[in-house]
mmCIF file of C-alpha atoms in Angstrom:
data_model
loop_
_atom_site.group_PDB
_atom_site.id
_atom_site.type_symbol
_atom_site.label_atom_id
_atom_site.label_comp_id
_atom_site.label_asym_id
_atom_site.label_seq_id
_atom_site.Cartn_x
_atom_site.Cartn_y
_atom_site.Cartn_z
ATOM 1 C CA UNK A 1338 -0.009 -0.037 -0.008
ATOM 2 C CA UNK A 1339 1.175 3.568 -0.682
ATOM 3 C CA UNK A 1340 0.298 6.629 1.267
ATOM 4 C CA UNK A 1341 0.043 9.936 -0.032
ATOM 5 C CA UNK A 1342 0.246 12.864 2.436
ATOM 6 C CA UNK A 1343 0.659 16.555 2.152
ATOM 7 C CA UNK A 1344 3.812 18.493 3.609
ATOM 8 C CA UNK A 1345 6.688 17.091 5.636
ATOM 9 C CA UNK A 1346 7.007 14.860 8.723
ATOM 10 C CA UNK A 1347 7.296 15.790 12.406
ATOM 11 C CA UNK A 1348 6.059 14.825 15.903
ATOM 12 C CA UNK A 1349 4.481 18.016 16.948
ATOM 13 C CA UNK A 1350 1.789 17.324 19.662
ATOM 14 C CA UNK A 1351 -1.856 18.324 19.365
ATOM 15 C CA UNK A 1352 -2.932 20.726 22.284
ATOM 16 C CA UNK A 1353 -4.876 18.940 24.891
ATOM 17 C CA UNK A 1354 -8.322 20.123 25.930
ATOM 18 C CA UNK A 1355 -8.118 22.715 28.466
ATOM 19 C CA UNK A 1356 -9.700 20.172 31.046
ATOM 20 C CA UNK A 1357 -6.493 18.144 31.053
ATOM 21 C CA UNK A 1358 -4.643 20.795 33.096
ATOM 22 C CA UNK A 1359 -3.206 18.444 35.997
ATOM 23 C CA UNK A 1360 -1.230 15.824 34.247
ATOM 24 C CA UNK A 1361 0.698 13.196 36.340
ATOM 25 C CA UNK A 1362 3.990 14.520 37.385
ATOM 26 C CA UNK A 1363 7.515 12.878 37.158
ATOM 27 C CA UNK A 1364 9.066 15.195 39.674
ATOM 28 C CA UNK A 1365 11.826 13.489 41.597
ATOM 29 C CA UNK A 1366 11.627 15.329 44.806
ATOM 30 C CA UNK A 1367 8.456 13.781 45.624
ATOM 31 C CA UNK A 1368 10.026 10.193 45.738
ATOM 32 C CA UNK A 1369 11.301 9.060 49.236
ATOM 33 C CA UNK A 1370 13.641 6.289 48.710
ATOM 34 C CA UNK A 1371 15.259 4.640 52.037
ATOM 35 C CA UNK A 1372 16.550 1.463 53.577
ATOM 36 C CA UNK A 1373 15.158 0.106 56.700
ATOM 37 C CA UNK A 1374 17.874 1.372 58.882
ATOM 38 C CA UNK A 1375 18.261 4.658 56.980
ATOM 39 C CA UNK A 1376 14.542 5.696 56.790
ATOM 40 C CA UNK A 1377 14.013 9.376 57.186
ATOM 41 C CA UNK A 1378 10.315 9.223 57.610
ATOM 42 C CA UNK A 1379 8.691 10.480 60.772
ATOM 43 C CA UNK A 1380 5.920 8.600 62.594
ATOM 44 C CA UNK A 1381 3.971 12.102 62.454
ATOM 45 C CA UNK A 1382 4.361 12.438 58.865
ATOM 46 C CA UNK A 1383 4.709 8.638 57.574
ATOM 47 C CA UNK A 1384 3.633 8.060 53.877
ATOM 48 C CA UNK A 1385 0.213 6.084 53.993
ATOM 49 C CA UNK A 1386 1.903 3.086 52.099
ATOM 50 C CA UNK A 1387 5.233 1.573 51.868
ATOM 51 C CA UNK A 1388 6.400 -0.229 48.830
ATOM 52 C CA UNK A 1389 9.480 -2.590 48.754
ATOM 53 C CA UNK A 1390 11.934 -3.364 46.306
ATOM 54 C CA UNK A 1391 15.481 -5.049 46.516
ATOM 55 C CA UNK A 1392 18.782 -2.906 47.351
ATOM 56 C CA UNK A 1393 21.877 -3.254 45.764
ATOM 57 C CA UNK A 1394 22.212 -2.840 41.668
ATOM 58 C CA UNK A 1395 19.240 -1.990 40.077
ATOM 59 C CA UNK A 1396 17.495 -2.372 36.670
ATOM 60 C CA UNK A 1397 15.085 -0.361 34.553
ATOM 61 C CA UNK A 1398 12.014 -2.752 35.586
ATOM 62 C CA UNK A 1399 12.144 -1.991 39.213
ATOM 63 C CA UNK A 1400 12.843 1.528 39.016
ATOM 64 C CA UNK A 1401 9.851 1.790 36.623
ATOM 65 C CA UNK A 1402 7.706 -0.340 38.532
ATOM 66 C CA UNK A 1403 8.221 1.871 41.735
ATOM 67 C CA UNK A 1404 7.646 4.828 39.651
ATOM 68 C CA UNK A 1405 4.365 3.796 38.167
ATOM 69 C CA UNK A 1406 2.795 2.331 41.387
ATOM 70 C CA UNK A 1407 3.091 5.537 43.196
ATOM 71 C CA UNK A 1408 0.882 6.928 40.575
ATOM 72 C CA UNK A 1409 -2.186 4.957 41.658
ATOM 73 C CA UNK A 1410 -4.833 5.981 44.098
ATOM 74 C CA UNK A 1411 -3.576 3.149 46.319
ATOM 75 C CA UNK A 1412 0.010 3.579 46.543
ATOM 76 C CA UNK A 1413 0.080 7.444 46.067
ATOM 77 C CA UNK A 1414 3.175 9.210 47.701
ATOM 78 C CA UNK A 1415 4.398 5.719 48.986
ATOM 79 C CA UNK A 1416 7.828 5.500 50.724
ATOM 80 C CA UNK A 1417 10.117 3.055 48.469
ATOM 81 C CA UNK A 1418 12.027 0.752 51.064
ATOM 82 C CA UNK A 1419 14.922 -0.926 49.528
ATOM 83 C CA UNK A 1420 16.071 -4.282 51.281
ATOM 84 C CA UNK A 1421 16.254 -8.110 50.733
ATOM 85 C CA UNK A 1422 15.238 -8.744 54.268
ATOM 86 C CA UNK A 1423 12.452 -11.100 54.153
ATOM 87 C CA UNK A 1424 11.076 -10.251 57.410
ATOM 88 C CA UNK A 1425 10.991 -6.301 56.378
ATOM 89 C CA UNK A 1426 9.580 -7.196 52.943
ATOM 90 C CA UNK A 1427 6.860 -9.086 54.685
ATOM 91 C CA UNK A 1428 5.419 -6.095 56.620
ATOM 92 C CA UNK A 1429 5.392 -3.868 53.456
ATOM 93 C CA UNK A 1430 2.394 -2.881 51.482
ATOM 94 C CA UNK A 1431 3.679 -3.803 48.235
ATOM 95 C CA UNK A 1432 6.930 -5.441 47.087
ATOM 96 C CA UNK A 1433 8.575 -5.397 43.643
ATOM 97 C CA UNK A 1434 11.324 -7.564 41.867
ATOM 98 C CA UNK A 1435 11.959 -9.363 45.032
ATOM 99 C CA UNK A 1436 10.644 -11.968 47.392
ATOM 100 C CA UNK A 1437 9.992 -14.639 44.953
ATOM 101 C CA UNK A 1438 6.186 -14.195 44.945
ATOM 102 C CA UNK A 1439 3.678 -13.116 42.363
ATOM 103 C CA UNK A 1440 0.177 -12.447 44.013
ATOM 104 C CA UNK A 1441 -1.588 -9.322 42.931
ATOM 105 C CA UNK A 1442 -4.255 -9.944 45.445
ATOM 106 C CA UNK A 1443 -1.501 -9.139 48.118
ATOM 107 C CA UNK A 1444 0.514 -6.673 45.944
ATOM 108 C CA UNK A 1445 3.431 -8.978 45.497
ATOM 109 C CA UNK A 1446 4.990 -8.380 41.890
ATOM 110 C CA UNK A 1447 8.207 -10.523 41.461
ATOM 111 C CA UNK A 1448 9.206 -12.380 38.410
ATOM 112 C CA UNK A 1449 12.337 -14.335 39.205
ATOM 113 C CA UNK A 1450 10.696 -17.460 40.935
ATOM 114 C CA UNK A 1451 10.855 -20.735 39.385
ATOM 115 C CA UNK A 1452 7.580 -21.436 37.201
ATOM 116 C CA UNK A 1453 6.794 -17.819 36.732
ATOM 117 C CA UNK A 1454 5.514 -17.347 33.063
ATOM 118 C CA UNK A 1455 3.019 -14.460 33.390
ATOM 119 C CA UNK A 1456 2.628 -12.374 30.006
ATOM 120 C CA UNK A 1457 0.777 -9.178 29.305
ATOM 121 C CA UNK A 1458 -1.838 -11.106 27.147
ATOM 122 C CA UNK A 1459 -3.670 -9.361 24.290
ATOM 123 C CA UNK A 1460 -1.638 -11.185 21.729
ATOM 124 C CA UNK A 1461 1.600 -10.284 23.536
ATOM 125 C CA UNK A 1462 3.765 -13.319 24.793
ATOM 126 C CA UNK A 1463 6.770 -11.684 26.244
ATOM 127 C CA UNK A 1464 7.362 -12.740 29.934
ATOM 128 C CA UNK A 1465 6.937 -9.847 32.249
ATOM 129 C CA UNK A 1466 9.331 -8.079 34.455
ATOM 130 C CA UNK A 1467 8.287 -6.380 37.655
ATOM 131 C CA UNK A 1468 7.565 -3.168 35.700
ATOM 132 C CA UNK A 1469 5.249 -5.185 33.325
ATOM 133 C CA UNK A 1470 3.471 -6.709 36.252
ATOM 134 C CA UNK A 1471 2.795 -3.256 37.712
ATOM 135 C CA UNK A 1472 1.555 -1.966 34.297
ATOM 136 C CA UNK A 1473 -0.733 -5.134 33.639
ATOM 137 C CA UNK A 1474 -2.464 -4.371 36.814
ATOM 138 C CA UNK A 1475 -2.419 -0.492 37.129
ATOM 139 C CA UNK A 1476 -1.562 0.719 33.543
ATOM 140 C CA UNK A 1477 -5.260 1.323 32.778
ATOM 141 C CA UNK A 1478 -5.778 3.406 35.998
ATOM 142 C CA UNK A 1479 -2.590 5.614 35.204
ATOM 143 C CA UNK A 1480 -3.696 6.225 31.717
ATOM 144 C CA UNK A 1481 -7.452 6.916 32.662
ATOM 145 C CA UNK A 1482 -5.898 9.564 34.851
ATOM 146 C CA UNK A 1483 -3.932 11.237 32.356
ATOM 147 C CA UNK A 1484 -6.904 11.206 29.848
ATOM 148 C CA UNK A 1485 -9.220 12.113 32.428
ATOM 149 C CA UNK A 1486 -11.459 9.260 31.280
ATOM 150 C CA UNK A 1487 -12.820 6.144 32.758
ATOM 151 C CA UNK A 1488 -10.930 3.026 32.768
ATOM 152 C CA UNK A 1489 -13.442 1.356 30.599
ATOM 153 C CA UNK A 1490 -13.394 3.979 27.684
ATOM 154 C CA UNK A 1491 -12.152 2.560 24.582
ATOM 155 C CA UNK A 1492 -9.483 5.050 24.299
ATOM 156 C CA UNK A 1493 -8.048 4.006 27.492
ATOM 157 C CA UNK A 1494 -7.842 0.407 26.400
ATOM 158 C CA UNK A 1495 -6.230 1.435 23.079
ATOM 159 C CA UNK A 1496 -3.323 3.355 24.595
ATOM 160 C CA UNK A 1497 -3.160 0.626 27.218
ATOM 161 C CA UNK A 1498 -2.026 -1.662 24.442
ATOM 162 C CA UNK A 1499 -0.304 0.727 22.418
ATOM 163 C CA UNK A 1500 2.065 1.902 25.016
ATOM 164 C CA UNK A 1501 3.007 -1.628 26.259
ATOM 165 C CA UNK A 1502 3.847 -2.464 22.553
ATOM 166 C CA UNK A 1503 5.870 0.535 21.938
ATOM 167 C CA UNK A 1504 7.520 1.080 25.459
ATOM 168 C CA UNK A 1505 6.763 -1.474 27.931
ATOM 169 C CA UNK A 1506 7.462 -4.749 26.238
ATOM 170 C CA UNK A 1507 11.005 -3.903 25.413
ATOM 171 C CA UNK A 1508 11.693 -3.284 28.953
ATOM 172 C CA UNK A 1509 10.297 -6.637 29.984
ATOM 173 C CA UNK A 1510 12.117 -8.487 27.311
ATOM 174 C CA UNK A 1511 15.621 -7.005 28.098
ATOM 175 C CA UNK A 1512 15.176 -7.541 31.771
ATOM 176 C CA UNK A 1513 14.167 -11.171 31.192
ATOM 177 C CA UNK A 1514 16.921 -11.668 28.617
ATOM 178 C CA UNK A 1515 14.926 -12.208 25.748
ATOM 179 C CA UNK A 1516 16.307 -11.462 22.090
ATOM 180 C CA UNK A 1517 14.836 -9.012 19.969
ATOM 181 C CA UNK A 1518 15.361 -11.363 16.713
ATOM 182 C CA UNK A 1519 15.010 -15.183 16.336
ATOM 183 C CA UNK A 1520 18.356 -15.488 15.120
ATOM 184 C CA UNK A 1521 21.821 -16.470 16.269
ATOM 185 C CA UNK A 1522 23.555 -14.102 14.126
ATOM 186 C CA UNK A 1523 25.361 -11.290 15.981
ATOM 187 C CA UNK A 1524 23.965 -7.803 15.674
ATOM 188 C CA UNK A 1525 25.377 -5.710 12.864
ATOM 189 C CA UNK A 1526 25.665 -2.913 15.651
ATOM 190 C CA UNK A 1527 25.512 -2.513 19.403
ATOM 191 C CA UNK A 1528 22.601 -0.339 20.820
ATOM 192 C CA UNK A 1529 23.297 0.849 24.254
ATOM 193 C CA UNK A 1530 21.094 4.168 24.172
ATOM 194 C CA UNK A 1531 17.879 2.403 25.132
ATOM 195 C CA UNK A 1532 16.062 3.431 28.608
ATOM 196 C CA UNK A 1533 17.313 -0.023 30.338
ATOM 197 C CA UNK A 1534 20.843 0.745 29.369
ATOM 198 C CA UNK A 1535 20.628 4.367 30.421
ATOM 199 C CA UNK A 1536 19.085 3.412 33.779
ATOM 200 C CA UNK A 1537 21.725 0.769 34.366
ATOM 201 C CA UNK A 1538 24.446 3.322 33.902
ATOM 202 C CA UNK A 1539 22.981 5.196 36.883
ATOM 203 C CA UNK A 1540 24.229 2.494 39.353
ATOM 204 C CA UNK A 1541 27.124 3.486 41.520
ATOM 205 C CA UNK A 1542 30.392 3.363 39.773
ATOM 206 C CA UNK A 1543 32.510 0.688 41.418
ATOM 207 C CA UNK A 1544 35.547 3.268 41.608
ATOM 208 C CA UNK A 1545 32.942 5.563 43.821
ATOM 209 C CA UNK A 1546 34.506 5.654 47.453
ATOM 210 C CA UNK A 1547 31.126 6.187 48.794
ATOM 211 C CA UNK A 1548 29.285 3.044 48.316
ATOM 212 C CA UNK A 1549 26.829 3.884 51.248
ATOM 213 C CA UNK A 1550 22.985 2.958 51.253
ATOM 214 C CA UNK A 1551 22.184 6.653 51.271
ATOM 215 C CA UNK A 1552 24.339 7.003 48.119
ATOM 216 C CA UNK A 1553 22.836 4.024 46.476
ATOM 217 C CA UNK A 1554 19.228 5.285 47.315
ATOM 218 C CA UNK A 1555 20.027 8.568 45.688
ATOM 219 C CA UNK A 1556 21.104 6.811 42.427
ATOM 220 C CA UNK A 1557 17.853 4.660 42.605
ATOM 221 C CA UNK A 1558 16.072 7.881 42.831
ATOM 222 C CA UNK A 1559 17.429 9.440 39.760
ATOM 223 C CA UNK A 1560 16.597 6.013 38.036
ATOM 224 C CA UNK A 1561 13.170 6.152 38.918
ATOM 225 C CA UNK A 1562 12.780 9.947 37.761
ATOM 226 C CA UNK A 1563 14.621 8.820 34.319
ATOM 227 C CA UNK A 1564 12.266 5.933 33.643
ATOM 228 C CA UNK A 1565 9.220 7.569 34.902
ATOM 229 C CA UNK A 1566 9.666 10.601 32.818
ATOM 230 C CA UNK A 1567 9.931 8.590 29.619
ATOM 231 C CA UNK A 1568 7.020 6.525 30.599
ATOM 232 C CA UNK A 1569 4.959 9.575 30.829
ATOM 233 C CA UNK A 1570 6.375 11.038 27.634
ATOM 234 C CA UNK A 1571 5.081 7.933 26.016
ATOM 235 C CA UNK A 1572 1.735 8.010 27.393
ATOM 236 C CA UNK A 1573 1.564 11.732 26.561
ATOM 237 C CA UNK A 1574 2.595 11.180 23.059
ATOM 238 C CA UNK A 1575 -0.053 8.603 22.590
ATOM 239 C CA UNK A 1576 -2.806 10.738 24.253
ATOM 240 C CA UNK A 1577 -1.944 13.977 22.366
ATOM 241 C CA UNK A 1578 -0.541 12.847 19.008
ATOM 242 C CA UNK A 1579 -1.120 9.026 18.227
ATOM 243 C CA UNK A 1580 -4.625 8.830 19.300
ATOM 244 C CA UNK A 1581 -5.878 11.865 17.111
ATOM 245 C CA UNK A 1582 -3.832 10.615 14.131
ATOM 246 C CA UNK A 1583 -5.198 7.094 14.406
ATOM 247 C CA UNK A 1584 -8.722 8.589 13.973
ATOM 248 C CA UNK A 1585 -7.514 10.533 10.714
ATOM 249 C CA UNK A 1586 -5.622 7.256 9.481
ATOM 250 C CA UNK A 1587 -8.477 5.111 10.061
ATOM 251 C CA UNK A 1588 -10.862 7.350 8.054
ATOM 252 C CA UNK A 1589 -8.344 7.219 5.141
ATOM 253 C CA UNK A 1590 -8.080 3.715 5.136
ATOM 254 C CA UNK A 1591 -11.811 3.285 5.003
ATOM 255 C CA UNK A 1592 -11.893 5.744 1.737
ATOM 256 C CA UNK A 1593 -9.094 3.965 -0.001
ATOM 257 C CA UNK A 1594 -11.150 2.314 -2.564
ATOM 258 C CA UNK A 1595 -12.417 5.767 -3.638
ATOM 259 C CA UNK A 1596 -8.926 6.657 -4.580
ATOM 260 C CA UNK A 1597 -8.005 3.770 -6.604
ATOM 261 C CA UNK A 1598 -9.849 0.421 -7.377
ATOM 262 C CA UNK A 1599 -7.071 -1.507 -6.091
ATOM 263 C CA UNK A 1600 -7.304 -0.386 -2.628
ATOM 264 C CA UNK A 1601 -3.564 -0.115 -2.391
ATOM 265 C CA UNK A 1602 -3.088 3.645 -2.305
ATOM 266 C CA UNK A 1603 -4.353 5.715 0.738
ATOM 267 C CA UNK A 1604 -4.499 9.545 0.722
ATOM 268 C CA UNK A 1605 -3.982 11.538 4.005
ATOM 269 C CA UNK A 1606 -5.996 14.811 3.065
ATOM 270 C CA UNK A 1607 -4.603 16.156 6.409
ATOM 271 C CA UNK A 1608 -1.214 15.790 7.469
ATOM 272 C CA UNK A 1609 -0.919 13.876 10.894
ATOM 273 C CA UNK A 1610 -0.453 15.755 13.156
ATOM 274 C CA UNK A 1611 -0.349 19.132 11.305
ATOM 275 C CA UNK A 1612 0.170 20.493 7.938
ATOM 276 C CA UNK A 1613 3.655 21.642 6.639
ATOM 277 C CA UNK A 1614 4.177 22.792 3.117
ATOM 278 C CA UNK A 1615 2.061 22.685 0.099
ATOM 279 C CA UNK A 1616 3.895 19.645 -1.650
ATOM 280 C CA UNK A 1617 2.567 15.922 -1.631
ATOM 281 C CA UNK A 1618 4.417 13.087 -0.535
ATOM 282 C CA UNK A 1619 4.185 9.499 -1.787
ATOM 283 C CA UNK A 1620 5.525 6.981 0.941
ATOM 284 C CA UNK A 1621 5.642 3.110 0.891
ATOM 285 C CA UNK A 1622 4.209 1.262 3.672
ATOM 286 C CA UNK A 1623 6.918 -0.305 5.745
ATOM 287 C CA UNK A 1624 7.167 -4.254 5.758
ATOM 288 C CA UNK A 1625 6.566 -4.199 9.536
ATOM 289 C CA UNK A 1626 6.309 -1.485 12.094
ATOM 290 C CA UNK A 1627 9.866 -1.608 13.081
ATOM 291 C CA UNK A 1628 11.325 -2.484 9.641
ATOM 292 C CA UNK A 1629 13.338 0.132 7.353
ATOM 293 C CA UNK A 1630 12.249 -1.998 4.372
ATOM 294 C CA UNK A 1631 9.257 -1.145 2.372
ATOM 295 C CA UNK A 1632 6.553 -3.603 0.945
ATOM 296 C CA UNK A 1633 6.930 -2.012 -2.319
ATOM 297 C CA UNK A 1634 9.500 0.936 -2.714
ATOM 298 C CA UNK A 1635 9.493 3.290 -5.459
ATOM 299 C CA UNK A 1636 11.199 2.083 -8.734
ATOM 300 C CA UNK A 1637 14.864 1.928 -8.578
ATOM 301 C CA UNK A 1638 15.494 4.018 -11.808
ATOM 302 C CA UNK A 1639 13.733 6.822 -9.993
ATOM 303 C CA UNK A 1640 15.741 6.783 -6.834
ATOM 304 C CA UNK A 1641 18.002 9.565 -6.149
ATOM 305 C CA UNK A 1642 16.690 11.670 -9.091
ATOM 306 C CA UNK A 1643 15.203 15.308 -8.422
ATOM 307 C CA UNK A 1644 13.057 17.833 -10.134
ATOM 308 C CA UNK A 1645 13.147 18.208 -13.855
ATOM 309 C CA UNK A 1646 15.533 14.957 -13.978
ATOM 310 C CA UNK A 1647 13.022 12.878 -12.249
ATOM 311 C CA UNK A 1648 9.895 14.274 -13.960
ATOM 312 C CA UNK A 1649 11.916 13.412 -17.299
ATOM 313 C CA UNK A 1650 12.345 9.827 -16.140
ATOM 314 C CA UNK A 1651 8.992 9.154 -14.761
ATOM 315 C CA UNK A 1652 7.116 11.154 -17.442
ATOM 316 C CA UNK A 1653 5.161 12.880 -14.917
ATOM 317 C CA UNK A 1654 5.192 16.463 -14.248
ATOM 318 C CA UNK A 1655 5.874 18.191 -11.142
ATOM 319 C CA UNK A 1656 8.165 15.631 -9.564
ATOM 320 C CA UNK A 1657 10.221 16.848 -6.630
ATOM 321 C CA UNK A 1658 12.338 13.952 -5.621
ATOM 322 C CA UNK A 1659 12.534 10.399 -4.861
ATOM 323 C CA UNK A 1660 14.557 9.029 -1.644
ATOM 324 C CA UNK A 1661 17.684 6.824 -2.468
ATOM 325 C CA UNK A 1662 16.275 3.802 -0.592
ATOM 326 C CA UNK A 1663 12.669 4.438 -2.426
ATOM 327 C CA UNK A 1664 10.688 4.623 0.611
ATOM 328 C CA UNK A 1665 9.457 8.185 -0.239
ATOM 329 C CA UNK A 1666 8.941 10.599 -3.012
ATOM 330 C CA UNK A 1667 7.356 14.052 -3.693
ATOM 331 C CA UNK A 1668 5.451 15.861 -6.156
ATOM 332 C CA UNK A 1669 4.221 19.371 -6.288
ATOM 333 C CA UNK A 1670 0.500 18.419 -6.836
ATOM 334 C CA UNK A 1671 -1.945 15.731 -5.354
ATOM 335 C CA UNK A 1672 -2.673 14.795 -8.927
ATOM 336 C CA UNK A 1673 1.022 14.243 -9.881
ATOM 337 C CA UNK A 1674 1.652 12.459 -6.424
ATOM 338 C CA UNK A 1675 -1.282 9.942 -7.336
ATOM 339 C CA UNK A 1676 -0.181 9.361 -10.791
ATOM 340 C CA UNK A 1677 3.327 8.430 -9.371
ATOM 341 C CA UNK A 1678 1.740 5.963 -6.898
ATOM 342 C CA UNK A 1679 -0.456 4.279 -9.504
ATOM 343 C CA UNK A 1680 2.618 4.173 -11.950
ATOM 344 C CA UNK A 1681 4.866 2.543 -9.065
ATOM 345 C CA UNK A 1682 2.329 -0.062 -8.458
ATOM 346 C CA UNK A 1683 2.610 -1.254 -11.941
ATOM 347 C CA UNK A 1684 6.320 -1.355 -12.237
#
């Protein structure tokens, strides 16, 4: 399928309605992290709940899990207790990533125990980490708060699935040591820029002379803030940009047979999320969402050409360019872009 769009490409957000004026916050100074013998809480000002996770080296899953669970009504403003002491963990209101128990009825969310095979469901089969477990049980509440909708609203469910696919699942997979591709071949390049790697680098350096629990907890607090802020960015992108754009795209898909009898050409009459420029684009659909390969790229003989040279080669007036990979091209007019798409389908 080809998509014909007007203007360029960006990811500018739609403005939210005025009633969405109190978004969920990722402010790090709201998070109290402590070890049992280093708690700074006062009996007169104790948090309503206490959430436990392990001390020592941390990973993205428990940092994000602790952040997310504090966004819920049940565990709002909870203190995070970092320990492996079973007696201490037993007395806490929730425990993440330690303790060897998965029991949502008692708010225990560990995934390391033998026999644990819990997945998100809805067609996803990746084993969950502690972050995935928290998201599975509390994700709809968190998203509903951000959208200021009921948890049973269809848009909440759409975002619940989309955010798991685009953000959460990778964290689950990396923490559980699941390869992204079903192959024994080594990767062509190393990627250490993803959120799990960046959180991992916040652990204390072995050369740091101060390895105290206080210093370790400060690092974990930064990890929670980093993972949490990116989670909220994902929620807000999907709420403000992806969801409105989805509605536009779905309408255009429904009308595709009005554009061409083949149904293989879709026209986006309105650029998602906004309109830039007066030119029209012809863009090939990717083979899969994360692939750089196109189902049917623009013809090889067009690639790399521009303007008059491209118009001469295609015998189509108004041509602007075709990318070297063939995934996108441009024309001055809608009519010209449509002819480019129709011609490419036949070649």
